[in-house]
Coordinates of C-alpha atoms in Angstrom, one line a residue:
Chain C
M1 CA 104.0 90.9 78.5
I2 CA 105.1 87.8 80.4
R3 CA 106.8 90.0 83.0
F4 CA 103.6 92.1 83.3
A5 CA 101.4 89.0 83.6
A6 CA 103.6 87.5 86.2
F7 CA 103.7 90.7 88.2
R8 CA 99.9 91.0 88.1
L9 CA 99.5 87.4 89.0
L10 CA 101.7 87.9 92.2
S11 CA 99.6 91.0 93.1
L12 CA 96.5 88.9 92.5
C13 CA 97.7 86.2 95.0
L14 CA 98.7 89.0 97.5
S15 CA 95.3 90.6 97.2
L16 CA 93.6 87.2 97.8
L17 CA 95.7 86.6 100.8
A18 CA 94.9 89.9 102.3
A19 CA 91.2 89.7 101.5
S20 CA 91.1 86.2 103.2
L21 CA 92.8 87.6 106.3
V22 CA 90.3 90.4 106.4
V23 CA 87.2 88.2 105.9
F24 CA 88.6 85.6 108.5
C25 CA 89.4 88.3 111.1
V26 CA 86.1 90.1 110.8
I27 CA 84.2 86.9 111.3
E28 CA 86.4 85.8 114.2
V29 CA 85.9 88.9 116.3
I30 CA 82.2 88.1 116.5
P31 CA 81.2 87.8 120.0
G32 CA 79.2 84.8 121.2
D33 CA 80.0 81.2 121.1
T34 CA 78.8 79.4 117.9
A35 CA 78.4 76.0 119.7
S36 CA 76.2 77.4 122.6
F37 CA 74.1 79.3 120.1
M38 CA 73.5 76.2 118.0
L39 CA 72.7 73.9 121.0
G40 CA 70.4 76.4 122.7
L41 CA 70.1 77.4 126.4
N42 CA 69.8 74.0 127.9
A43 CA 72.8 72.4 126.5
S44 CA 75.3 70.8 128.8
P45 CA 78.8 72.1 128.9
E46 CA 80.1 68.7 127.7
A47 CA 77.9 68.7 124.7
E48 CA 79.0 72.2 123.8
A49 CA 82.7 71.2 124.2
A50 CA 82.0 68.1 122.0
L51 CA 80.5 70.3 119.3
R52 CA 83.3 72.8 119.5
S53 CA 85.9 70.2 118.9
E54 CA 83.7 68.6 116.1
L55 CA 83.6 72.1 114.4
G56 CA 87.3 72.7 115.0
L57 CA 86.4 75.7 117.1
D58 CA 88.7 74.6 120.0
K59 CA 91.8 75.1 117.9
G60 CA 93.9 78.3 117.9
L61 CA 93.2 81.2 115.5
V62 CA 96.1 80.5 113.2
A63 CA 95.4 76.8 112.9
R64 CA 91.7 77.7 112.1
Y65 CA 92.8 80.3 109.5
L66 CA 95.1 77.7 107.8
A67 CA 92.5 75.1 107.9
W68 CA 89.9 77.4 106.4
A69 CA 92.1 79.1 103.7
G70 CA 93.7 75.7 102.8
G71 CA 90.3 74.1 102.5
M72 CA 89.1 76.9 100.3
L73 CA 92.1 76.4 97.8
T74 CA 91.1 72.7 97.5
G75 CA 87.5 73.3 97.2
D76 CA 86.6 72.3 100.8
F77 CA 84.6 75.3 102.2
G78 CA 83.9 73.6 105.6
T79 CA 80.7 72.2 106.9
S80 CA 77.6 74.2 107.4
Y81 CA 76.7 74.4 111.1
T82 CA 73.0 74.3 110.5
Y83 CA 72.5 72.0 107.5
R84 CA 75.4 69.7 108.3
V85 CA 76.4 69.5 104.7
P86 CA 79.6 70.6 103.0
V87 CA 79.3 74.4 102.3
A88 CA 80.7 73.7 98.9
D89 CA 77.6 71.7 98.0
L90 CA 75.4 74.5 99.1
V91 CA 77.4 77.0 97.1
A92 CA 77.5 74.7 94.1
Q93 CA 73.7 74.7 94.0
R94 CA 73.2 78.3 94.6
I95 CA 75.9 79.6 92.2
L96 CA 73.9 77.9 89.3
V97 CA 71.4 80.6 90.0
S98 CA 73.5 83.7 90.9
L99 CA 76.1 83.3 88.3
P100 CA 73.8 82.8 85.2
L101 CA 71.6 85.7 86.6
A102 CA 74.7 88.1 86.7
L103 CA 76.0 86.9 83.3
Y104 CA 72.5 87.3 81.8
A105 CA 72.2 90.8 83.2
L106 CA 75.7 91.7 81.9
I107 CA 74.8 90.5 78.3
L108 CA 71.5 92.4 78.4
S109 CA 73.1 95.6 79.6
T110 CA 75.9 95.3 77.0
L111 CA 73.4 94.6 74.1
I112 CA 71.3 97.5 75.2
A113 CA 74.0 100.0 76.1
L114 CA 76.4 99.8 73.2
P115 CA 73.9 100.6 70.4
V116 CA 72.2 103.1 72.5
G117 CA 75.4 104.9 73.4
L118 CA 76.6 104.8 69.9
L119 CA 73.3 106.3 68.6
A120 CA 73.5 109.1 71.1
A121 CA 77.0 109.9 70.1
A122 CA 76.1 109.9 66.3
L123 CA 73.2 112.2 67.0
R124 CA 75.0 114.3 69.6
G125 CA 73.4 117.7 70.2
R126 CA 70.1 116.7 68.7
A127 CA 66.8 116.0 70.4
A128 CA 67.2 112.3 70.3
D129 CA 70.6 112.6 72.1
Y130 CA 69.0 114.7 74.9
G131 CA 66.1 112.2 75.2
I132 CA 68.4 109.2 75.4
M133 CA 70.7 110.9 78.0
G134 CA 67.5 112.0 80.1
I135 CA 66.3 108.3 80.0
T136 CA 69.8 107.1 81.2
Q137 CA 69.7 109.7 84.1
L138 CA 66.4 108.1 85.1
G139 CA 67.8 104.6 84.7
I140 CA 70.7 105.4 87.0
A141 CA 68.4 106.9 89.7
V142 CA 65.8 104.0 89.8
P143 CA 66.5 101.5 92.6
N144 CA 66.7 98.2 90.7
F145 CA 64.8 96.2 93.4
W146 CA 61.8 98.5 92.9
F147 CA 62.2 98.3 89.2
G148 CA 62.0 94.5 89.7
M149 CA 58.8 95.0 91.7
L150 CA 57.3 97.0 88.7
L151 CA 58.4 94.3 86.2
V152 CA 56.5 91.7 88.3
L153 CA 53.5 93.9 88.3
A154 CA 53.6 94.5 84.6
F155 CA 54.8 91.2 83.2
A156 CA 53.8 88.5 85.8
I157 CA 50.5 89.9 87.2
T158 CA 48.9 92.0 84.6
Y159 CA 50.3 90.1 81.5
R160 CA 51.3 86.6 82.6
I161 CA 54.3 86.3 80.4
F162 CA 56.9 85.7 83.1
P163 CA 56.8 83.9 86.6
A164 CA 56.7 86.4 89.4
G165 CA 59.4 84.7 91.3
G166 CA 60.9 81.4 92.3
F167 CA 63.3 79.2 90.3
P168 CA 62.2 75.8 88.7
G169 CA 65.8 74.6 88.6
W170 CA 67.9 73.8 85.5
E171 CA 66.4 70.2 85.6
A172 CA 63.1 71.8 84.4
G173 CA 64.9 72.6 81.2
F174 CA 66.7 75.7 79.8
G175 CA 63.6 77.6 78.6
P176 CA 61.7 77.7 81.9
A177 CA 64.9 78.4 83.9
M178 CA 65.8 81.3 81.6
R179 CA 62.2 82.6 81.8
A180 CA 62.5 82.7 85.6
L181 CA 65.7 84.5 85.3
T182 CA 64.5 87.1 82.8
L183 CA 62.7 89.6 84.9
P184 CA 65.4 89.7 87.6
A185 CA 68.1 90.0 84.8
V186 CA 66.4 93.0 83.4
A187 CA 65.9 94.6 86.7
L188 CA 69.5 94.2 87.4
A189 CA 70.6 95.2 84.0
L190 CA 68.7 98.6 83.8
P191 CA 71.0 100.9 85.9
Q192 CA 74.2 99.1 84.5
A193 CA 73.0 99.8 81.0
S194 CA 72.3 103.4 81.7
I195 CA 75.8 103.9 83.1
L196 CA 77.4 101.9 80.2
A197 CA 75.4 103.9 77.5
R198 CA 76.7 107.1 79.0
V199 CA 80.3 105.9 79.1
M200 CA 79.8 104.5 75.5
R201 CA 78.6 107.9 74.3
S202 CA 81.3 110.0 75.7
S203 CA 83.9 107.5 74.6
V204 CA 82.7 107.5 71.0
I205 CA 82.4 111.3 71.0
E206 CA 86.0 111.6 72.4
T207 CA 87.2 109.3 69.7
L208 CA 85.4 111.1 67.0
D209 CA 87.5 114.2 67.8
A210 CA 90.8 112.3 67.4
D211 CA 93.1 113.0 64.5
F212 CA 92.8 109.6 62.8
I213 CA 89.0 110.1 62.5
R214 CA 89.7 113.5 60.9
T215 CA 92.0 111.7 58.5
A216 CA 89.4 109.1 57.8
R217 CA 86.7 111.8 57.1
A218 CA 89.3 113.7 54.9
K219 CA 89.8 110.7 52.7
G220 CA 86.2 110.8 52.0
L221 CA 84.3 108.6 54.7
S222 CA 80.9 109.7 55.8
E223 CA 80.5 110.2 59.5
G224 CA 78.7 106.9 59.8
Q225 CA 81.3 105.1 57.9
A226 CA 84.1 106.6 60.2
I227 CA 82.1 105.5 63.3
R228 CA 81.6 102.0 62.0
R229 CA 85.1 101.4 60.7
H230 CA 87.3 103.4 63.1
A231 CA 85.7 105.1 66.1
F232 CA 83.6 102.1 67.4
R233 CA 86.6 99.8 68.1
N234 CA 88.8 102.5 69.6
A235 CA 85.9 103.7 71.7
L236 CA 85.4 100.2 73.2
I237 CA 88.5 100.3 75.3
P238 CA 87.2 102.2 78.2
V239 CA 83.9 100.6 77.7
L240 CA 85.5 97.2 78.3
T241 CA 87.0 98.3 81.7
I242 CA 83.5 99.5 82.8
I243 CA 81.9 96.1 81.7
G244 CA 84.6 94.3 83.8
L245 CA 83.9 96.4 86.8
Q246 CA 80.2 96.0 86.4
F247 CA 80.3 92.2 86.7
S248 CA 81.2 92.7 90.4
F249 CA 78.4 95.0 90.9
L250 CA 76.0 92.7 89.2
L251 CA 77.2 89.7 91.3
A252 CA 76.7 91.8 94.5
G253 CA 73.4 93.4 93.1
A254 CA 72.1 89.9 92.4
I255 CA 72.0 89.4 96.2
I256 CA 69.4 92.1 96.6
I257 CA 67.4 91.2 93.4
E258 CA 67.2 87.5 94.5
N259 CA 65.3 88.8 97.5
V260 CA 62.6 90.4 95.3
F261 CA 62.1 87.3 93.2
Y262 CA 62.7 84.7 95.8
L263 CA 65.5 83.2 93.8
P264 CA 67.6 80.5 95.6
G265 CA 70.9 82.1 94.8
L266 CA 74.0 83.0 96.9
G267 CA 72.4 86.0 98.3
R268 CA 69.6 84.2 100.0
L269 CA 72.2 81.6 101.4
I270 CA 74.2 84.5 102.9
F271 CA 71.2 86.0 104.6
Q272 CA 70.1 82.5 106.0
G273 CA 73.6 82.1 107.1
I274 CA 73.5 85.4 109.1
T275 CA 70.1 84.8 110.6
Q276 CA 71.0 81.2 111.5
R277 CA 74.5 82.3 112.7
D278 CA 75.9 79.8 110.2
L279 CA 79.2 81.8 110.0
I280 CA 81.1 79.3 108.1
V281 CA 78.7 79.8 105.2
V282 CA 78.8 83.6 105.4
E283 CA 82.7 83.5 105.6
S284 CA 83.0 81.2 102.5
V285 CA 80.4 82.9 100.4
V286 CA 81.8 86.3 101.0
M287 CA 85.2 85.1 100.2
L288 CA 83.8 83.5 97.2
L289 CA 82.3 86.8 96.0
V290 CA 85.5 88.7 96.7
F291 CA 87.5 86.1 94.9
A292 CA 85.3 86.6 91.8
V293 CA 85.8 90.4 91.9
I294 CA 89.5 90.2 92.3
T295 CA 89.8 87.6 89.5
V296 CA 87.6 89.5 87.1
T297 CA 89.7 92.7 87.7
F298 CA 92.8 90.7 87.1
L299 CA 91.4 89.3 83.7
V300 CA 90.4 92.7 82.7
D301 CA 93.9 94.0 83.3
I302 CA 95.4 91.2 81.3
A303 CA 92.9 91.6 78.5
Y304 CA 93.7 95.2 78.4
A305 CA 97.5 94.8 78.3
L306 CA 97.0 92.3 75.4
V307 CA 94.9 94.8 73.3
D308 CA 97.0 97.9 74.3
P309 CA 100.7 97.3 74.6
R310 CA 101.3 100.8 76.1
L311 CA 99.6 99.6 79.4
R312 CA 102.2 96.9 79.9
R313 CA 104.7 99.3 81.1
R314 CA 104.5 100.2 84.7
Chain H
M1 CA 79.0 132.1 83.0
R2 CA 75.4 131.1 83.0
T3 CA 74.3 128.8 85.7
P4 CA 73.7 125.5 84.0
I5 CA 70.0 124.4 83.9
Q6 CA 70.8 121.0 85.4
L7 CA 72.4 122.7 88.4
K8 CA 69.1 124.7 89.0
I9 CA 66.8 121.7 88.6
G10 CA 69.2 119.5 90.7
A11 CA 69.7 122.1 93.4
L12 CA 65.9 122.5 93.7
L13 CA 65.3 118.8 94.0
T14 CA 68.1 118.3 96.6
G15 CA 67.0 121.3 98.4
L16 CA 63.5 120.1 98.7
F17 CA 64.4 116.8 100.2
L18 CA 67.0 118.3 102.5
A19 CA 64.4 120.7 103.7
A20 CA 62.0 117.8 104.4
A21 CA 64.6 116.1 106.3
L22 CA 65.4 119.1 108.3
V23 CA 61.8 119.9 109.0
S24 CA 61.3 116.3 110.2
L25 CA 63.5 117.0 113.1
F26 CA 61.0 119.2 114.8
Y27 CA 57.8 118.7 112.8
T28 CA 56.0 115.9 111.2
P29 CA 52.3 116.0 110.4
H30 CA 51.6 112.8 112.5
S31 CA 53.6 110.6 114.8
V32 CA 55.0 107.5 113.1
T33 CA 55.5 105.4 116.2
G34 CA 51.9 104.8 116.9
V35 CA 50.0 102.1 115.2
N36 CA 46.4 102.7 114.1
I37 CA 45.1 99.5 112.5
A38 CA 41.6 101.0 112.1
G39 CA 43.0 103.7 109.9
K40 CA 45.3 101.5 107.8
L41 CA 45.7 102.0 104.1
A42 CA 43.9 105.2 103.9
P43 CA 43.9 106.7 100.5
P44 CA 45.6 110.0 99.9
G45 CA 43.8 113.1 101.0
G46 CA 42.0 114.2 104.1
A47 CA 43.8 114.1 107.3
H48 CA 46.7 112.1 105.7
L49 CA 47.9 114.0 102.7
L50 CA 49.5 110.9 101.1
G51 CA 47.5 108.2 102.9
T52 CA 48.6 105.7 105.4
D53 CA 50.5 102.3 105.4
H54 CA 49.4 98.8 106.5
L55 CA 49.9 99.8 110.1
G56 CA 47.9 103.0 109.7
R57 CA 51.1 105.2 109.9
D58 CA 51.0 108.6 108.0
L59 CA 52.9 108.1 104.8
L60 CA 54.1 111.8 104.5
S61 CA 55.5 111.8 107.9
M62 CA 57.4 108.6 107.3
L63 CA 58.8 109.8 103.9
M64 CA 60.0 113.0 105.8
I65 CA 61.8 111.0 108.5
G66 CA 63.0 108.5 105.7
A67 CA 64.6 111.4 103.9
R68 CA 66.4 112.3 107.1
T69 CA 67.7 108.6 107.5
S70 CA 68.8 108.3 103.8
I71 CA 70.5 111.8 103.7
A72 CA 72.1 111.3 107.0
V73 CA 73.6 107.9 106.2
A74 CA 74.8 109.0 102.8
L75 CA 76.1 112.3 103.9
V76 CA 78.2 110.8 106.7
A77 CA 79.4 108.0 104.4
V78 CA 80.6 110.7 102.0
G79 CA 82.3 112.4 105.0
I80 CA 84.1 109.2 105.9
G81 CA 85.2 108.9 102.4
I82 CA 86.6 112.3 102.0
A83 CA 88.2 112.5 105.6
L84 CA 90.1 109.3 105.1
G85 CA 90.4 108.8 101.3
V86 CA 91.6 112.4 100.3
P87 CA 94.6 112.5 102.7
L88 CA 95.6 108.9 101.5
G89 CA 95.3 110.0 97.9
L90 CA 97.3 113.1 98.6
A91 CA 100.1 111.3 100.4
A92 CA 100.2 108.6 97.7
A93 CA 100.6 111.4 95.1
A94 CA 103.3 113.2 97.1
H95 CA 105.3 110.1 97.4
R96 CA 104.6 108.9 93.9
G97 CA 106.4 105.7 92.9
T98 CA 107.7 104.9 96.4
W99 CA 106.6 101.7 98.3
A100 CA 104.2 104.0 100.4
D101 CA 102.4 105.0 97.2
E102 CA 102.3 101.3 96.1
V103 CA 101.1 100.0 99.4
L104 CA 98.3 102.7 99.7
M105 CA 97.0 102.0 96.2
R106 CA 97.1 98.2 96.5
G107 CA 95.3 98.6 99.8
N108 CA 92.7 100.7 97.9
D109 CA 92.3 98.0 95.3
L110 CA 91.7 95.6 98.1
I111 CA 88.8 97.6 99.6
F112 CA 87.5 97.8 96.0
A113 CA 87.2 94.0 96.0
F114 CA 84.6 94.4 98.7
P115 CA 81.3 95.9 97.3
S116 CA 79.6 97.9 99.9
L117 CA 76.9 95.3 100.1
V118 CA 79.4 92.7 101.1
I119 CA 81.0 94.9 103.7
A120 CA 77.5 95.5 105.1
I121 CA 77.0 91.7 105.2
L122 CA 80.2 91.2 107.1
I123 CA 79.5 94.0 109.6
T124 CA 76.0 92.6 110.1
A125 CA 77.3 89.2 110.8
V126 CA 79.5 90.8 113.5
A127 CA 77.5 93.6 115.0
G128 CA 73.9 93.0 113.9
P129 CA 72.0 95.3 111.4
S130 CA 71.7 99.1 112.2
A131 CA 71.9 102.5 110.4
L132 CA 75.6 102.7 111.6
N133 CA 76.2 99.5 109.8
A134 CA 75.0 101.1 106.6
I135 CA 77.0 104.2 107.2
L136 CA 80.2 102.2 107.8
A137 CA 79.7 99.9 104.8
I138 CA 79.1 102.8 102.4
G139 CA 81.7 105.0 104.0
I140 CA 84.3 102.3 103.8
F141 CA 83.6 101.8 100.1
N142 CA 83.9 105.6 99.6
I143 CA 87.5 105.7 100.8
P144 CA 89.2 104.2 97.8
V145 CA 87.0 106.2 95.5
F146 CA 88.2 109.5 96.9
A147 CA 91.7 108.4 97.4
R148 CA 91.9 107.6 93.6
V149 CA 90.3 110.9 92.5
A150 CA 92.6 112.9 94.8
R151 CA 95.7 110.9 93.7
G152 CA 95.0 111.2 90.1
A153 CA 94.4 115.0 90.2
A154 CA 97.2 115.7 92.5
L155 CA 99.7 113.8 90.3
S156 CA 99.1 116.1 87.4
L157 CA 99.5 119.1 89.7
W158 CA 102.8 117.9 91.1
T159 CA 104.5 118.4 87.7
R160 CA 103.4 122.2 87.5
D161 CA 105.7 125.0 88.1
F162 CA 104.0 126.6 91.0
I163 CA 104.5 123.4 92.9
L164 CA 108.2 123.4 92.0
A165 CA 108.3 127.0 93.2
A166 CA 106.8 125.9 96.5
R167 CA 109.4 123.1 96.8
V168 CA 112.1 125.5 96.1
A169 CA 110.8 127.7 98.8
G170 CA 111.5 124.9 101.2
K171 CA 107.9 123.7 101.9
S172 CA 107.5 120.1 102.9
R173 CA 105.4 117.7 100.8
A174 CA 102.7 117.5 103.3
R175 CA 102.5 121.2 103.5
I176 CA 102.5 121.6 99.7
S177 CA 99.7 119.0 99.6
A178 CA 97.6 120.8 102.2
E179 CA 98.2 124.4 100.9
H180 CA 98.6 124.1 97.2
I181 CA 97.2 120.8 95.9
L182 CA 94.1 120.5 98.1
P183 CA 92.6 123.9 97.0
N184 CA 93.3 123.2 93.4
I185 CA 91.5 119.7 93.5
A186 CA 88.7 120.8 95.7
N187 CA 86.3 121.5 92.6
L188 CA 86.9 117.8 91.6
L189 CA 86.2 116.6 95.1
V190 CA 82.9 118.5 95.3
V191 CA 81.8 117.0 92.0
Q192 CA 82.8 113.5 93.1
G193 CA 81.2 114.1 96.5
T194 CA 77.9 114.8 94.8
I195 CA 78.1 111.5 92.8
Q196 CA 79.0 109.5 95.9
F197 CA 76.2 111.2 97.8
S198 CA 73.6 109.9 95.2
L199 CA 75.1 106.4 95.1
G200 CA 75.0 106.5 98.9
I201 CA 71.3 107.2 98.9
L202 CA 70.8 104.3 96.5
A203 CA 73.0 101.9 98.5
E204 CA 71.2 102.8 101.7
A205 CA 67.9 102.1 100.1
G206 CA 69.2 98.7 99.0
L207 CA 70.6 97.9 102.3
S208 CA 67.4 98.8 104.2
Y209 CA 65.4 96.9 101.7
V210 CA 67.1 93.7 102.6
G211 CA 67.0 94.6 106.3
L212 CA 70.7 95.6 106.8
G213 CA 70.1 99.3 107.2
A214 CA 68.2 101.4 109.7
Q215 CA 65.9 99.2 111.9
P216 CA 62.3 99.6 112.8
P217 CA 60.6 101.7 114.0
T218 CA 62.9 104.3 112.3
P219 CA 61.3 104.8 108.9
S220 CA 63.6 104.5 105.9
W221 CA 62.7 104.7 102.2
G222 CA 64.2 101.2 101.4
R223 CA 62.4 99.5 104.3
M224 CA 59.2 101.2 103.3
L225 CA 59.6 99.6 99.9
A226 CA 60.3 96.2 101.4
E227 CA 57.1 96.5 103.6
S228 CA 55.0 97.5 100.6
Q229 CA 56.1 94.6 98.5
T230 CA 53.5 92.1 99.9
L231 CA 50.8 94.8 99.3
F232 CA 52.2 96.0 96.1
Y233 CA 49.7 94.3 93.8
S234 CA 46.6 95.5 95.8
N235 CA 48.1 98.9 96.8
P236 CA 50.7 99.9 94.3
G237 CA 50.6 103.5 95.5
L238 CA 52.3 102.5 98.7
A239 CA 55.4 101.7 96.9
M240 CA 55.2 104.6 94.5
F241 CA 56.0 107.3 97.0
P242 CA 59.1 106.1 98.6
A243 CA 60.4 104.9 95.2
G244 CA 59.6 108.5 93.8
C245 CA 61.5 110.1 96.7
I246 CA 64.6 107.9 96.1
I247 CA 64.4 108.5 92.4
L248 CA 64.0 112.3 92.7
T249 CA 66.7 112.6 95.2
V250 CA 69.3 110.6 93.2
L251 CA 68.2 112.4 90.0
G252 CA 68.6 115.8 91.7
L253 CA 72.0 115.0 93.2
N254 CA 73.2 113.6 89.7
L255 CA 72.0 116.7 88.0
M256 CA 73.6 118.9 90.5
G257 CA 76.8 117.0 90.0
D258 CA 76.7 117.5 86.3
G259 CA 75.9 121.1 86.7
L260 CA 78.6 121.8 89.2
R261 CA 81.1 120.0 87.0
D262 CA 80.2 122.3 84.1
L263 CA 80.3 125.4 86.2
L264 CA 83.5 124.7 88.0
D265 CA 85.5 123.2 85.3
P266 CA 84.2 123.5 81.7
R267 CA 87.2 121.5 80.5
L268 CA 85.8 118.5 82.2
R269 CA 82.5 118.9 80.5
R270 CA 83.1 116.3 77.8
A271 CA 85.8 114.2 79.5
V272 CA 83.6 112.9 82.3
S273 CA 80.0 111.8 81.9

């Protein structure tokens, strides 16, 4: 197990290194000079040169990469060109919206999908099963940002239960903050829950055909008892992988949903960075998202190997 | 074997939107480049079958051209994924266990770490937003998907006797991959292609919704939704038509994928869902 973990850790580091090179190179090939863009048309060449050296843009590519990557490792994400504040501070504020939103959606999606998938599997071939599967087909096809708009129309405009958008901040208290995140989280969770319910259903059905379930039934358990005691846990293994994968989709999906609900999260930060040509912000936030995805994949792999020793062999 | 009912419904829906996209190449009921403020927000019926938007443009015409945008972006993105991903996957399987296999598959994992939205953001930061940007972003994300499917399916084939026979006959690995493996995994690729096609439609809608896809004045379903958002609460109908198009197209493609899977390989019916 230790060898497996060490190997995966090494491959995690290599992935992060490669990803940071990709992100850095892509941003570096951007045509146009950041300093002249920031200072506008009437800037003197001296002022531009001064700003370039202030931002570290006059150094070579390798030096800049090392400065950026080294800074990311120590939590220094550079200084925003437009706001003139550390990017880390901007990210720290915004991540307190995006991360809880993605987690909230993940929890909702799991809480909905597992029972629904289990129910469909238990009732397979019956009308209820077809009904559930039909709804999940629809859930996959609905664009989540449009579903978000519908939710606002229903629960913020018609029935004023939740706010239509914006975020009061965690200072306003846990309740109001969670209320502001509820509609976005539901919108984000719907397609993921549909996918997860389908995976859960087929996984349970597959497990129900396994020999150990036949044994359990042969020793007198009812189908319900067999599902509860044996099938459920074994069926969870593929489901856990999908949940791990979904986290990265939710984090990326949050970028779009934040636009629907005017939430001040990482997504809004990236879009502001693009329009204001604040490339250090774009670079660092993208790297942070990629870091999150790679790390979650790593953790899922490790968790998987802990649960199922067969997977440790390579 | 009977044609599965999902396949019929799916093919019908997909065909409908494909036809709308093709017809829009040479005919739309109205022009969508002209602005007619006097005729804005017309209700459905009359000269404008589905009404007009906030700039007086004919909704039906915009939806038809939007179908073209969405389908073209998603289709080309699937093409990129197949053209690059399948040879990579086949090569990895043919050289299983070697460093080449390892490098190819780790490279795949690396691309997986960049969700298509993140790729789109990076490309936009470099080249500005465009439909091409959306195609590239979705296409790049499709490469590892097809590489994995191709590799996984090819690996099990490499252990079969008819492949051994081909090797004994002196065929090279590349030739065996092209002549024997590829035809045998084609079914699987078609099914995966349908799924990626539908995911591409959704991704394109999301990208154009946040302004990273096709740019005005080219109509696209995602941007129509974005434009309708401010008017959503006074004119909800405006957002219903493009959303309906997205949902029905994606639903059609997914049903078609399920149906094709059942038809082409009944053994997969339960394994994949």
